[in-house]
C-alpha atoms as an extended CHARMM CRD file, in Angstrom:
* protein
*
       116  EXT
         1         1  ALA       CA            104.4240000000      107.4790000000       73.9570000000  PROA      1               0.0000000000
         2         2  ASP       CA            104.1990000000      104.4620000000       76.1630000000  PROA      2               0.0000000000
         3         3  THR       CA            105.3570000000      104.8540000000       79.7250000000  PROA      3               0.0000000000
         4         4  LEU       CA            105.9650000000      102.3230000000       82.4090000000  PROA      4               0.0000000000
         5         5  GLU       CA            105.4880000000      102.9610000000       86.0710000000  PROA      5               0.0000000000
         6         6  VAL       CA            106.9820000000      100.3800000000       88.3730000000  PROA      6               0.0000000000
         7         7  VAL       CA            105.6220000000      100.2280000000       91.8990000000  PROA      7               0.0000000000
         8         8  VAL       CA            107.4200000000       97.9380000000       94.3200000000  PROA      8               0.0000000000
         9         9  GLU       CA            105.8430000000       96.8320000000       97.5770000000  PROA      9               0.0000000000
        10        10  ASP       CA            107.8990000000       95.6670000000      100.5260000000  PROA      10              0.0000000000
        11        11  ARG       CA            106.9010000000       92.7240000000      102.7050000000  PROA      11              0.0000000000
        12        12  SER       CA            104.5550000000       94.9150000000      104.7410000000  PROA      12              0.0000000000
        13        13  GLY       CA            102.6620000000       95.8840000000      101.5770000000  PROA      13              0.0000000000
        14        14  ALA       CA            103.9140000000       99.4690000000      101.6030000000  PROA      14              0.0000000000
        15        15  ASP       CA            105.0630000000      101.0800000000       98.3400000000  PROA      15              0.0000000000
        16        16  ARG       CA            108.7710000000      101.9400000000       98.3540000000  PROA      16              0.0000000000
        17        17  PRO       CA            111.0580000000      103.5490000000       95.8080000000  PROA      17              0.0000000000
        18        18  TYR       CA            113.2070000000      100.9790000000       94.0120000000  PROA      18              0.0000000000
        19        19  GLU       CA            116.3570000000      102.7720000000       95.1570000000  PROA      19              0.0000000000
        20        20  THR       CA            115.6040000000      101.9960000000       98.8110000000  PROA      20              0.0000000000
        21        21  PHE       CA            115.8940000000       98.2290000000       98.3860000000  PROA      21              0.0000000000
        22        22  SER       CA            119.1860000000       96.4150000000       99.0100000000  PROA      22              0.0000000000
        23        23  GLY       CA            121.3130000000       95.0560000000       96.1730000000  PROA      23              0.0000000000
        24        24  GLY       CA            119.9700000000       91.5520000000       96.7180000000  PROA      24              0.0000000000
        25        25  GLU       CA            116.3680000000       92.7380000000       96.8140000000  PROA      25              0.0000000000
        26        26  GLY       CA            117.0030000000       94.8450000000       93.7160000000  PROA      26              0.0000000000
        27        27  PHE       CA            118.3230000000       91.8010000000       91.8500000000  PROA      27              0.0000000000
        28        28  ARG       CA            115.1480000000       89.8620000000       92.6660000000  PROA      28              0.0000000000
        29        29  ILE       CA            113.0040000000       92.8370000000       91.6230000000  PROA      29              0.0000000000
        30        30  ASP       CA            114.9870000000       93.0650000000       88.3680000000  PROA      30              0.0000000000
        31        31  PHE       CA            114.3560000000       89.3700000000       87.7190000000  PROA      31              0.0000000000
        32        32  ALA       CA            110.6070000000       89.8600000000       88.1740000000  PROA      32              0.0000000000
        33        33  LEU       CA            110.7170000000       92.8730000000       85.8400000000  PROA      33              0.0000000000
        34        34  ARG       CA            112.5580000000       90.8930000000       83.1470000000  PROA      34              0.0000000000
        35        35  VAL       CA            109.9000000000       88.2140000000       83.1960000000  PROA      35              0.0000000000
        36        36  ALA       CA            107.0210000000       90.7120000000       83.2520000000  PROA      36              0.0000000000
        37        37  LEU       CA            108.4930000000       92.8100000000       80.4330000000  PROA      37              0.0000000000
        38        38  SER       CA            109.0580000000       89.7170000000       78.3040000000  PROA      38              0.0000000000
        39        39  GLU       CA            105.3730000000       88.8540000000       78.7480000000  PROA      39              0.0000000000
        40        40  VAL       CA            104.3000000000       92.4010000000       77.7890000000  PROA      40              0.0000000000
        41        41  MET       CA            106.5610000000       92.4550000000       74.7240000000  PROA      41              0.0000000000
        42        42  ALA       CA            105.4100000000       89.0150000000       73.6100000000  PROA      42              0.0000000000
        43        43  SER       CA            101.7830000000       90.0260000000       74.0040000000  PROA      43              0.0000000000
        44        44  ARG       CA            102.2340000000       93.2620000000       72.0660000000  PROA      44              0.0000000000
        45        45  SER       CA            104.2320000000       91.7480000000       69.2370000000  PROA      45              0.0000000000
        46        46  GLY       CA            102.2460000000       88.5410000000       68.9400000000  PROA      46              0.0000000000
        47        47  ALA       CA            105.5080000000       86.6040000000       69.1130000000  PROA      47              0.0000000000
        48        48  SER       CA            106.7940000000       84.3760000000       71.8340000000  PROA      48              0.0000000000
        49        49  ILE       CA            109.9320000000       85.0360000000       73.8000000000  PROA      49              0.0000000000
        50        50  ASP       CA            111.4610000000       81.6300000000       74.2280000000  PROA      50              0.0000000000
        51        51  MET       CA            114.7050000000       82.4060000000       76.0650000000  PROA      51              0.0000000000
        52        52  LEU       CA            115.4670000000       84.1540000000       79.3340000000  PROA      52              0.0000000000
        53        53  VAL       CA            119.0500000000       84.9610000000       80.3120000000  PROA      53              0.0000000000
        54        54  VAL       CA            119.9850000000       85.6840000000       83.9220000000  PROA      54              0.0000000000
        55        55  ASP       CA            123.6010000000       86.8060000000       83.8280000000  PROA      55              0.0000000000
        56        56  GLU       CA            125.2770000000       86.9870000000       87.2130000000  PROA      56              0.0000000000
        57        57  GLY       CA            124.0660000000       89.0880000000       90.1270000000  PROA      57              0.0000000000
        58        58  PHE       CA            123.7460000000       86.1130000000       92.4360000000  PROA      58              0.0000000000
        59        59  GLY       CA            126.6430000000       87.3500000000       94.5540000000  PROA      59              0.0000000000
        60        60  THR       CA            124.2750000000       89.9670000000       95.9900000000  PROA      60              0.0000000000
        61        61  GLN       CA            122.1440000000       87.2250000000       97.5470000000  PROA      61              0.0000000000
        62        62  ASP       CA            122.2430000000       85.7580000000      101.0180000000  PROA      62              0.0000000000
        63        63  ASP       CA            121.1660000000       82.1160000000      101.4970000000  PROA      63              0.0000000000
        64        64  GLU       CA            117.4840000000       83.0610000000      101.6440000000  PROA      64              0.0000000000
        65        65  GLY       CA            117.8210000000       85.2070000000       98.5240000000  PROA      65              0.0000000000
        66        66  LEU       CA            119.6090000000       82.4330000000       96.6100000000  PROA      66              0.0000000000
        67        67  GLN       CA            116.8000000000       80.0400000000       97.4310000000  PROA      67              0.0000000000
        68        68  ALA       CA            114.2010000000       82.6390000000       96.4410000000  PROA      68              0.0000000000
        69        69  ILE       CA            115.8000000000       83.2310000000       93.0440000000  PROA      69              0.0000000000
        70        70  GLN       CA            116.1510000000       79.4710000000       92.4260000000  PROA      70              0.0000000000
        71        71  ASP       CA            112.4590000000       79.0950000000       93.2460000000  PROA      71              0.0000000000
        72        72  ALA       CA            111.6100000000       81.9980000000       90.9240000000  PROA      72              0.0000000000
        73        73  VAL       CA            113.5720000000       80.4570000000       88.0380000000  PROA      73              0.0000000000
        74        74  SER       CA            111.7870000000       77.1630000000       88.6370000000  PROA      74              0.0000000000
        75        75  THR       CA            108.4000000000       78.9230000000       88.7300000000  PROA      75              0.0000000000
        76        76  VAL       CA            108.8820000000       80.6150000000       85.3420000000  PROA      76              0.0000000000
        77        77  SER       CA            110.6120000000       77.6450000000       83.6980000000  PROA      77              0.0000000000
        78        78  GLU       CA            107.4280000000       76.5770000000       81.9090000000  PROA      78              0.0000000000
        79        79  GLU       CA            107.0580000000       80.0350000000       80.3220000000  PROA      79              0.0000000000
        80        80  PHE       CA            110.3660000000       79.7900000000       78.4420000000  PROA      80              0.0000000000
        81        81  GLU       CA            111.8240000000       77.1460000000       76.1890000000  PROA      81              0.0000000000
        82        82  LEU       CA            115.2970000000       77.9190000000       77.5230000000  PROA      82              0.0000000000
        83        83  ILE       CA            116.5310000000       79.6900000000       80.6360000000  PROA      83              0.0000000000
        84        84  LEU       CA            120.2570000000       80.3690000000       80.7130000000  PROA      84              0.0000000000
        85        85  VAL       CA            121.6680000000       81.1640000000       84.1460000000  PROA      85              0.0000000000
        86        86  VAL       CA            125.2540000000       82.4320000000       84.2510000000  PROA      86              0.0000000000
        87        87  THR       CA            126.9920000000       82.2320000000       87.6080000000  PROA      87              0.0000000000
        88        88  HSD       CA            130.3560000000       81.6680000000       89.2290000000  PROA      88              0.0000000000
        89        89  LEU       CA            128.8870000000       80.7160000000       92.6160000000  PROA      89              0.0000000000
        90        90  GLU       CA            129.7040000000       77.2240000000       93.8230000000  PROA      90              0.0000000000
        91        91  GLU       CA            126.4140000000       77.2160000000       95.7930000000  PROA      91              0.0000000000
        92        92  LEU       CA            124.4900000000       77.2260000000       92.5020000000  PROA      92              0.0000000000
        93        93  LYS       CA            126.6250000000       74.6520000000       90.7320000000  PROA      93              0.0000000000
        94        94  ASP       CA            124.0980000000       71.8680000000       91.2770000000  PROA      94              0.0000000000
        95        95  ALA       CA            120.9300000000       73.9800000000       91.4600000000  PROA      95              0.0000000000
        96        96  PHE       CA            119.8730000000       73.3680000000       87.8640000000  PROA      96              0.0000000000
        97        97  PRO       CA            119.4570000000       70.0590000000       86.0140000000  PROA      97              0.0000000000
        98        98  GLN       CA            121.6700000000       70.8290000000       83.0190000000  PROA      98              0.0000000000
        99        99  LYS       CA            124.8920000000       72.7610000000       82.9280000000  PROA      99              0.0000000000
       100       100  ILE       CA            127.3300000000       74.1710000000       80.4380000000  PROA      100             0.0000000000
       101       101  ARG       CA            130.6980000000       74.3800000000       82.1150000000  PROA      101             0.0000000000
       102       102  VAL       CA            133.1630000000       76.8030000000       80.5440000000  PROA      102             0.0000000000
       103       103  ARG       CA            136.8310000000       76.5490000000       81.4220000000  PROA      103             0.0000000000
       104       104  LYS       CA            139.8700000000       78.4110000000       80.1890000000  PROA      104             0.0000000000
       105       105  PRO       CA            142.9810000000       76.2920000000       80.6030000000  PROA      105             0.0000000000
       106       106  ALA       CA            146.3080000000       78.1030000000       80.7000000000  PROA      106             0.0000000000
       107       107  GLY       CA            147.5970000000       78.7660000000       77.2110000000  PROA      107             0.0000000000
       108       108  ALA       CA            144.3990000000       77.6070000000       75.5040000000  PROA      108             0.0000000000
       109       109  GLY       CA            141.0730000000       79.0330000000       74.4090000000  PROA      109             0.0000000000
       110       110  SER       CA            137.8510000000       78.5960000000       76.3510000000  PROA      110             0.0000000000
       111       111  GLN       CA            136.4190000000       75.1050000000       76.3900000000  PROA      111             0.0000000000
       112       112  ALA       CA            132.7350000000       74.3110000000       76.9550000000  PROA      112             0.0000000000
       113       113  SER       CA            131.1780000000       71.0250000000       77.9910000000  PROA      113             0.0000000000
       114       114  VAL       CA            127.5400000000       70.1010000000       78.5400000000  PROA      114             0.0000000000
       115       115  ILE       CA            126.7380000000       68.2990000000       81.7740000000  PROA      115             0.0000000000
       116       116  THR       CA            123.3040000000       66.6940000000       82.1840000000  PROA      116             0.0000000000
C-alpha cells in the first residue's frame, strides 16, 4: 500500500509535527499539500488536474498570512486552468482579477453574477 509521510519544517528549518502549527500556518500548509497532491495524482494517472478549489479558511490568516496565500495562489495559477477561491472576507474582494459574486436577496433564491 502507498503511504505518505508529510514532514513540515518551520522557518528555522527544524522539523515540527503538523499539530504544533497555528490555524493560519496549518491552512497554508494544507494549501501546499493540495497542490502537491494534485501534482502526484496527475503524474500517476497520466491525466491533468485542471481545477483547484480553495474553499474558505482565510479567516485564520493575519495580514501577512493573507498576503502569503494570495502570493501562493498567484504562483500556482499557471499550473491550473481554473482556480476557484471561495471567501467572505472583504480584504480579498479585489485580490483576484475575476469574481463570481453570489447574493441571496430576502425572499428569493441565490443569484450569481460574474465580475471581470
